[in-house]
Amino acid sequence: MGTEGIFTAALAEHEAGRPEAAQAGYRAVLAREPGHPQANNNLGILLRRARRWEEAAVCLRKAVAGWPEDSGVRSNLACTLGDQGRVAEATATLRVALALSPEAPGSWFNAGNLLKSARNSEGAKAAYRRAIRLDPDMGEALSNLGDSQREEGALTQAVDSYLAAIRARPDLPQPFVNLGEALKDQGRITEAIGILQKGLERHPDMVLMRSNLLLALHYSPWIPPEVIARAHAHWNERHARPLFDGAKRFANDRDPDRLLRVGYVSPDFCHHACAHFIEPLLRGHDRGAVEVLCYATERRRDGMTLRMEALADGWRSLADLDDAAAAALVERDRVDLLIDLAGHTAGGRPLLFARRPAPVQITWLGYPDTTGMPAVDCRLTDAVADPPGESDGWHAERLVRLPRGFLAFQPPADAGPVADLPALANGFVTFGSFNSLAKMTPEVVRVWSALLARVPSARLLLKSPGFEDSAVRNAVHRDFARRGARPERIELLMPTESVADHLRAYGRLDVALDPFPYNGTTTTCEALWMGVPVVTLAGRHHVARVGASLLAGCGLDELIGRDEAGYVDAAVALAGDLARLSSLRRGMRTRLESSALLDHHGFARSVEEAYRAMWRGWTSGGRA
């Protein structure tokens, strides 16, 4: 067969969705004719899809050299350079592509992506709109335009863009994912669940969409934990179980008492809510007991990244590796215990764990439930967040309950002093919550409205990213008004510019209200550190019991409602006792400092003891 015949066969494999066969064909072409522009271009596209960006860039540079007047090839190279973080070079390459074909919608779409990655939101939106004008049915551009709108808080516009993308290209999965997230951001959780389910009907093999659905289920008060557990088991059967046949021999030294090599996998080694709980453990670890490796799944780096990197014995980036390559790296590192810190949340890599690259695998912190995977041995929790009994049956993992709570918190360095009790100056009590709108279900609105009815002089202060959108603000006011709470009693705050400003806003609250069933975690710890007592409602499963775990660990059990009436009664009692509120506020930091929540070294010891017990279980031939 001639060179062109081999290329035609490879192209057919490519178009039929058989990338390995297509790669082999293109390489056969290039063995005969190394400069073949089309084979280099198409192989570069496949390598980029496989996250092998260096190899992709080499192929695409050869394609550009052989086909210098083709704007599409230059545009493909620009995308690959952007994937590598080489934004300036990517932008220069794309300028040439646009000069060659200024009316090419694909190049404008790629320009939008580059500008978005460079945090130029206005430029990105303009480029996406140019692409859409040139090709009104370009669903990818409509979807990414929605992403830019969503990131700046224009949620109503984002929803419209995602719906337009679905109408234009119902075969694309990403608009369904993004629409589900935007609806969740607006607090429209039932609609979000519905759109993700509809998307899965069309795209049943999309792992991310099914993971997003699993997370979304936790926000609904109408979906019991038994159903959520079955959904996780289904996720495992469809996506994870086929990746591991249960037969693997590890080369790790089985000495039960040696130094343990522990790996943490997370997208959140940066300024993120989870980092306030990761850093204390990294800092508190006994380096005579464990050696710490951190596996970052995202490229983002900031000051907190540098702090945590300094606390690790080894640092690896998984951002450019697919799950199979990442698992191979972990296995080469001879990790003894691999800990998942993200689960089915953004940036999580559950299919890395599905391949079982370490003898003992654990999940903790970032996701409020089971991974659904028997390939993960244990989940760290405590007896308040997951009471022994029926909660064990909802997990694929064995629950390991730490004796003094499953979290340790690092207070923000720029918190500033605790403000005076605002009720003393205001003449009324201010309730509030700084949690996401996704957690503010109709049931939460109903109960908070009932609380305002019980305390007629009180105000409610809510702060959430969704409030940048006027339509969202109006919808929230309408929801409360339908339940008798007048708009003038409810103030909605938009996000603040800095962490310090965000924390100062807690100074306006007298009592913080934990949402349900999805409790706050970082917001609860922030409120307590700023002197604000938090009232929570303890539900059945972990996501609805984190507040109870945190408050119990601080000796504030009286603020834990066992039902809606108890939740309201606890808040009303605080509002009616300003002396008690003042006393709590003045002593809250001292209370926290003497609690398990801020005992970082004690927490690290309890985690290390759990790790050692798991390791000994594995070395003795049993399960961790």
mmCIF file with all atom_site columns, N, CA, C and O in Angstrom, residues 8-38:
data_model
loop_
_atom_site.group_PDB
_atom_site.id
_atom_site.type_symbol
_atom_site.label_atom_id
_atom_site.label_alt_id
_atom_site.label_comp_id
_atom_site.label_asym_id
_atom_site.label_entity_id
_atom_site.label_seq_id
_atom_site.pdbx_PDB_ins_code
_atom_site.Cartn_x
_atom_site.Cartn_y
_atom_site.Cartn_z
_atom_site.occupancy
_atom_site.B_iso_or_equiv
_atom_site.pdbx_formal_charge
_atom_site.auth_seq_id
_atom_site.auth_comp_id
_atom_site.auth_asym_id
_atom_site.auth_atom_id
_atom_site.pdbx_PDB_model_num
ATOM 1   N N  . THR A 1 8  ? -5.068  7.290  4.271  1.00 0.00 ? 8  THR A N  1
ATOM 2   C CA . THR A 1 8  ? -6.529  7.185  4.141  1.00 0.00 ? 8  THR A CA 1
ATOM 3   C C  . THR A 1 8  ? -7.086  6.165  5.129  1.00 0.00 ? 8  THR A C  1
ATOM 4   O O  . THR A 1 8  ? -8.123  6.400  5.774  1.00 0.00 ? 8  THR A O  1
ATOM 5   N N  . ALA A 1 9  ? -6.388  5.042  5.304  1.00 0.00 ? 9  ALA A N  1
ATOM 6   C CA . ALA A 1 9  ? -6.838  4.018  6.254  1.00 0.00 ? 9  ALA A CA 1
ATOM 7   C C  . ALA A 1 9  ? -6.751  4.546  7.687  1.00 0.00 ? 9  ALA A C  1
ATOM 8   O O  . ALA A 1 9  ? -7.654  4.309  8.514  1.00 0.00 ? 9  ALA A O  1
ATOM 9   N N  . ALA A 1 10 ? -5.670  5.270  8.007  1.00 0.00 ? 10 ALA A N  1
ATOM 10  C CA . ALA A 1 10 ? -5.518  5.841  9.352  1.00 0.00 ? 10 ALA A CA 1
ATOM 11  C C  . ALA A 1 10 ? -6.612  6.865  9.632  1.00 0.00 ? 10 ALA A C  1
ATOM 12  O O  . ALA A 1 10 ? -7.183  6.908  10.737 1.00 0.00 ? 10 ALA A O  1
ATOM 13  N N  . LEU A 1 11 ? -6.923  7.682  8.611  1.00 0.00 ? 11 LEU A N  1
ATOM 14  C CA . LEU A 1 11 ? -7.972  8.682  8.768  1.00 0.00 ? 11 LEU A CA 1
ATOM 15  C C  . LEU A 1 11 ? -9.319  8.011  9.030  1.00 0.00 ? 11 LEU A C  1
ATOM 16  O O  . LEU A 1 11 ? -10.118 8.480  9.857  1.00 0.00 ? 11 LEU A O  1
ATOM 17  N N  . ALA A 1 12 ? -9.578  6.904  8.362  1.00 0.00 ? 12 ALA A N  1
ATOM 18  C CA . ALA A 1 12 ? -10.828 6.175  8.583  1.00 0.00 ? 12 ALA A CA 1
ATOM 19  C C  . ALA A 1 12 ? -10.904 5.663  10.023 1.00 0.00 ? 12 ALA A C  1
ATOM 20  O O  . ALA A 1 12 ? -11.971 5.710  10.658 1.00 0.00 ? 12 ALA A O  1
ATOM 21  N N  . GLU A 1 13 ? -9.791  5.151  10.540 1.00 0.00 ? 13 GLU A N  1
ATOM 22  C CA . GLU A 1 13 ? -9.759  4.703  11.935 1.00 0.00 ? 13 GLU A CA 1
ATOM 23  C C  . GLU A 1 13 ? -10.005 5.881  12.883 1.00 0.00 ? 13 GLU A C  1
ATOM 24  O O  . GLU A 1 13 ? -10.721 5.764  13.886 1.00 0.00 ? 13 GLU A O  1
ATOM 25  N N  . HIS A 1 14 ? -9.411  7.029  12.553 1.00 0.00 ? 14 HIS A N  1
ATOM 26  C CA . HIS A 1 14 ? -9.581  8.252  13.356 1.00 0.00 ? 14 HIS A CA 1
ATOM 27  C C  . HIS A 1 14 ? -11.054 8.647  13.400 1.00 0.00 ? 14 HIS A C  1
ATOM 28  O O  . HIS A 1 14 ? -11.622 8.886  14.481 1.00 0.00 ? 14 HIS A O  1
ATOM 29  N N  . GLU A 1 15 ? -11.671 8.701  12.248 1.00 0.00 ? 15 GLU A N  1
ATOM 30  C CA . GLU A 1 15 ? -13.067 9.137  12.166 1.00 0.00 ? 15 GLU A CA 1
ATOM 31  C C  . GLU A 1 15 ? -14.021 8.119  12.794 1.00 0.00 ? 15 GLU A C  1
ATOM 32  O O  . GLU A 1 15 ? -15.121 8.475  13.229 1.00 0.00 ? 15 GLU A O  1
ATOM 33  N N  . ALA A 1 16 ? -13.585 6.861  12.864 1.00 0.00 ? 16 ALA A N  1
ATOM 34  C CA . ALA A 1 16 ? -14.426 5.824  13.474 1.00 0.00 ? 16 ALA A CA 1
ATOM 35  C C  . ALA A 1 16 ? -14.262 5.774  14.986 1.00 0.00 ? 16 ALA A C  1
ATOM 36  O O  . ALA A 1 16 ? -14.894 4.939  15.656 1.00 0.00 ? 16 ALA A O  1
ATOM 37  N N  . GLY A 1 17 ? -13.409 6.646  15.540 1.00 0.00 ? 17 GLY A N  1
ATOM 38  C CA . GLY A 1 17 ? -13.240 6.687  16.992 1.00 0.00 ? 17 GLY A CA 1
ATOM 39  C C  . GLY A 1 17 ? -12.314 5.612  17.529 1.00 0.00 ? 17 GLY A C  1
ATOM 40  O O  . GLY A 1 17 ? -12.464 5.171  18.671 1.00 0.00 ? 17 GLY A O  1
ATOM 41  N N  . ARG A 1 18 ? -11.325 5.198  16.732 1.00 0.00 ? 18 ARG A N  1
ATOM 42  C CA . ARG A 1 18 ? -10.346 4.203  17.175 1.00 0.00 ? 18 ARG A CA 1
ATOM 43  C C  . ARG A 1 18 ? -8.960  4.872  17.193 1.00 0.00 ? 18 ARG A C  1
ATOM 44  O O  . ARG A 1 18 ? -8.145  4.703  16.265 1.00 0.00 ? 18 ARG A O  1
ATOM 45  N N  . PRO A 1 19 ? -8.660  5.637  18.240 1.00 0.00 ? 19 PRO A N  1
ATOM 46  C CA . PRO A 1 19 ? -7.447  6.475  18.242 1.00 0.00 ? 19 PRO A CA 1
ATOM 47  C C  . PRO A 1 19 ? -6.144  5.687  18.208 1.00 0.00 ? 19 PRO A C  1
ATOM 48  O O  . PRO A 1 19 ? -5.170  6.131  17.585 1.00 0.00 ? 19 PRO A O  1
ATOM 49  N N  . GLU A 1 20 ? -6.068  4.540  18.859 1.00 0.00 ? 20 GLU A N  1
ATOM 50  C CA . GLU A 1 20 ? -4.804  3.797  18.869 1.00 0.00 ? 20 GLU A CA 1
ATOM 51  C C  . GLU A 1 20 ? -4.459  3.295  17.473 1.00 0.00 ? 20 GLU A C  1
ATOM 52  O O  . GLU A 1 20 ? -3.302  3.389  17.029 1.00 0.00 ? 20 GLU A O  1
ATOM 53  N N  . ALA A 1 21 ? -5.468  2.761  16.770 1.00 0.00 ? 21 ALA A N  1
ATOM 54  C CA . ALA A 1 21 ? -5.230  2.301  15.400 1.00 0.00 ? 21 ALA A CA 1
ATOM 55  C C  . ALA A 1 21 ? -4.881  3.481  14.488 1.00 0.00 ? 21 ALA A C  1
ATOM 56  O O  . ALA A 1 21 ? -4.009  3.365  13.607 1.00 0.00 ? 21 ALA A O  1
ATOM 57  N N  . ALA A 1 22 ? -5.549  4.621  14.706 1.00 0.00 ? 22 ALA A N  1
ATOM 58  C CA . ALA A 1 22 ? -5.255  5.802  13.893 1.00 0.00 ? 22 ALA A CA 1
ATOM 59  C C  . ALA A 1 22 ? -3.825  6.277  14.132 1.00 0.00 ? 22 ALA A C  1
ATOM 60  O O  . ALA A 1 22 ? -3.104  6.606  13.173 1.00 0.00 ? 22 ALA A O  1
ATOM 61  N N  . GLN A 1 23 ? -3.408  6.313  15.407 1.00 0.00 ? 23 GLN A N  1
ATOM 62  C CA . GLN A 1 23 ? -2.028  6.722  15.710 1.00 0.00 ? 23 GLN A CA 1
ATOM 63  C C  . GLN A 1 23 ? -1.025  5.824  15.000 1.00 0.00 ? 23 GLN A C  1
ATOM 64  O O  . GLN A 1 23 ? -0.040  6.297  14.419 1.00 0.00 ? 23 GLN A O  1
ATOM 65  N N  . ALA A 1 24 ? -1.273  4.521  15.082 1.00 0.00 ? 24 ALA A N  1
ATOM 66  C CA . ALA A 1 24 ? -0.354  3.589  14.433 1.00 0.00 ? 24 ALA A CA 1
ATOM 67  C C  . ALA A 1 24 ? -0.274  3.859  12.927 1.00 0.00 ? 24 ALA A C  1
ATOM 68  O O  . ALA A 1 24 ? 0.816   3.831  12.329 1.00 0.00 ? 24 ALA A O  1
ATOM 69  N N  . GLY A 1 25 ? -1.409  4.125  12.308 1.00 0.00 ? 25 GLY A N  1
ATOM 70  C CA . GLY A 1 25 ? -1.426  4.419  10.879 1.00 0.00 ? 25 GLY A CA 1
ATOM 71  C C  . GLY A 1 25 ? -0.675  5.690  10.541 1.00 0.00 ? 25 GLY A C  1
ATOM 72  O O  . GLY A 1 25 ? 0.122   5.718  9.577  1.00 0.00 ? 25 GLY A O  1
ATOM 73  N N  . TYR A 1 26 ? -0.923  6.766  11.330 1.00 0.00 ? 26 TYR A N  1
ATOM 74  C CA . TYR A 1 26 ? -0.229  8.025  11.054 1.00 0.00 ? 26 TYR A CA 1
ATOM 75  C C  . TYR A 1 26 ? 1.285   7.861  11.239 1.00 0.00 ? 26 TYR A C  1
ATOM 76  O O  . TYR A 1 26 ? 2.093   8.428  10.475 1.00 0.00 ? 26 TYR A O  1
ATOM 77  N N  . ARG A 1 27 ? 1.686   7.081  12.245 1.00 0.00 ? 27 ARG A N  1
ATOM 78  C CA . ARG A 1 27 ? 3.123   6.872  12.459 1.00 0.00 ? 27 ARG A CA 1
ATOM 79  C C  . ARG A 1 27 ? 3.734   6.088  11.300 1.00 0.00 ? 27 ARG A C  1
ATOM 80  O O  . ARG A 1 27 ? 4.895   6.325  10.921 1.00 0.00 ? 27 ARG A O  1
ATOM 81  N N  . ALA A 1 28 ? 2.946   5.170  10.734 1.00 0.00 ? 28 ALA A N  1
ATOM 82  C CA . ALA A 1 28 ? 3.433   4.433  9.563  1.00 0.00 ? 28 ALA A CA 1
ATOM 83  C C  . ALA A 1 28 ? 3.651   5.376  8.380  1.00 0.00 ? 28 ALA A C  1
ATOM 84  O O  . ALA A 1 28 ? 4.631   5.249  7.621  1.00 0.00 ? 28 ALA A O  1
ATOM 85  N N  . VAL A 1 29 ? 2.745   6.333  8.211  1.00 0.00 ? 29 VAL A N  1
ATOM 86  C CA . VAL A 1 29 ? 2.904   7.342  7.156  1.00 0.00 ? 29 VAL A CA 1
ATOM 87  C C  . VAL A 1 29 ? 4.184   8.137  7.396  1.00 0.00 ? 29 VAL A C  1
ATOM 88  O O  . VAL A 1 29 ? 4.988   8.354  6.477  1.00 0.00 ? 29 VAL A O  1
ATOM 89  N N  . LEU A 1 30 ? 4.378   8.587  8.652  1.00 0.00 ? 30 LEU A N  1
ATOM 90  C CA . LEU A 1 30 ? 5.513   9.452  8.961  1.00 0.00 ? 30 LEU A CA 1
ATOM 91  C C  . LEU A 1 30 ? 6.837   8.696  8.906  1.00 0.00 ? 30 LEU A C  1
ATOM 92  O O  . LEU A 1 30 ? 7.887   9.309  8.706  1.00 0.00 ? 30 LEU A O  1
ATOM 93  N N  . ALA A 1 31 ? 6.796   7.383  9.076  1.00 0.00 ? 31 ALA A N  1
ATOM 94  C CA . ALA A 1 31 ? 8.024   6.598  8.915  1.00 0.00 ? 31 ALA A CA 1
ATOM 95  C C  . ALA A 1 31 ? 8.514   6.653  7.470  1.00 0.00 ? 31 ALA A C  1
ATOM 96  O O  . ALA A 1 31 ? 9.721   6.597  7.200  1.00 0.00 ? 31 ALA A O  1
ATOM 97  N N  . ARG A 1 32 ? 7.555   6.749  6.562  1.00 0.00 ? 32 ARG A N  1
ATOM 98  C CA . ARG A 1 32 ? 7.908   6.853  5.148  1.00 0.00 ? 32 ARG A CA 1
ATOM 99  C C  . ARG A 1 32 ? 8.163   8.297  4.738  1.00 0.00 ? 32 ARG A C  1
ATOM 100 O O  . ARG A 1 32 ? 9.051   8.580  3.922  1.00 0.00 ? 32 ARG A O  1
ATOM 101 N N  . GLU A 1 33 ? 7.361   9.207  5.278  1.00 0.00 ? 33 GLU A N  1
ATOM 102 C CA . GLU A 1 33 ? 7.429   10.613 4.848  1.00 0.00 ? 33 GLU A CA 1
ATOM 103 C C  . GLU A 1 33 ? 7.321   11.499 6.098  1.00 0.00 ? 33 GLU A C  1
ATOM 104 O O  . GLU A 1 33 ? 6.238   11.945 6.467  1.00 0.00 ? 33 GLU A O  1
ATOM 105 N N  . PRO A 1 34 ? 8.439   11.748 6.812  1.00 0.00 ? 34 PRO A N  1
ATOM 106 C CA . PRO A 1 34 ? 8.407   12.443 8.106  1.00 0.00 ? 34 PRO A CA 1
ATOM 107 C C  . PRO A 1 34 ? 7.748   13.819 8.074  1.00 0.00 ? 34 PRO A C  1
ATOM 108 O O  . PRO A 1 34 ? 7.222   14.278 9.100  1.00 0.00 ? 34 PRO A O  1
ATOM 109 N N  . GLY A 1 35 ? 7.746   14.470 6.935  1.00 0.00 ? 35 GLY A N  1
ATOM 110 C CA . GLY A 1 35 ? 7.174   15.808 6.876  1.00 0.00 ? 35 GLY A CA 1
ATOM 111 C C  . GLY A 1 35 ? 5.726   15.859 6.427  1.00 0.00 ? 35 GLY A C  1
ATOM 112 O O  . GLY A 1 35 ? 5.196   16.956 6.191  1.00 0.00 ? 35 GLY A O  1
ATOM 113 N N  . HIS A 1 36 ? 5.071   14.718 6.297  1.00 0.00 ? 36 HIS A N  1
ATOM 114 C CA . HIS A 1 36 ? 3.688   14.667 5.796  1.00 0.00 ? 36 HIS A CA 1
ATOM 115 C C  . HIS A 1 36 ? 2.806   15.570 6.677  1.00 0.00 ? 36 HIS A C  1
ATOM 116 O O  . HIS A 1 36 ? 2.555   15.269 7.840  1.00 0.00 ? 36 HIS A O  1
ATOM 117 N N  . PRO A 1 37 ? 2.321   16.708 6.151  1.00 0.00 ? 37 PRO A N  1
ATOM 118 C CA . PRO A 1 37 ? 1.637   17.677 7.015  1.00 0.00 ? 37 PRO A CA 1
ATOM 119 C C  . PRO A 1 37 ? 0.335   17.159 7.619  1.00 0.00 ? 37 PRO A C  1
ATOM 120 O O  . PRO A 1 37 ? 0.050   17.399 8.800  1.00 0.00 ? 37 PRO A O  1
ATOM 121 N N  . GLN A 1 38 ? -0.447  16.461 6.827  1.00 0.00 ? 38 GLN A N  1
ATOM 122 C CA . GLN A 1 38 ? -1.734  16.002 7.349  1.00 0.00 ? 38 GLN A CA 1
ATOM 123 C C  . GLN A 1 38 ? -1.557  14.930 8.415  1.00 0.00 ? 38 GLN A C  1
ATOM 124 O O  . GLN A 1 38 ? -2.250  14.942 9.436  1.00 0.00 ? 38 GLN A O  1
#
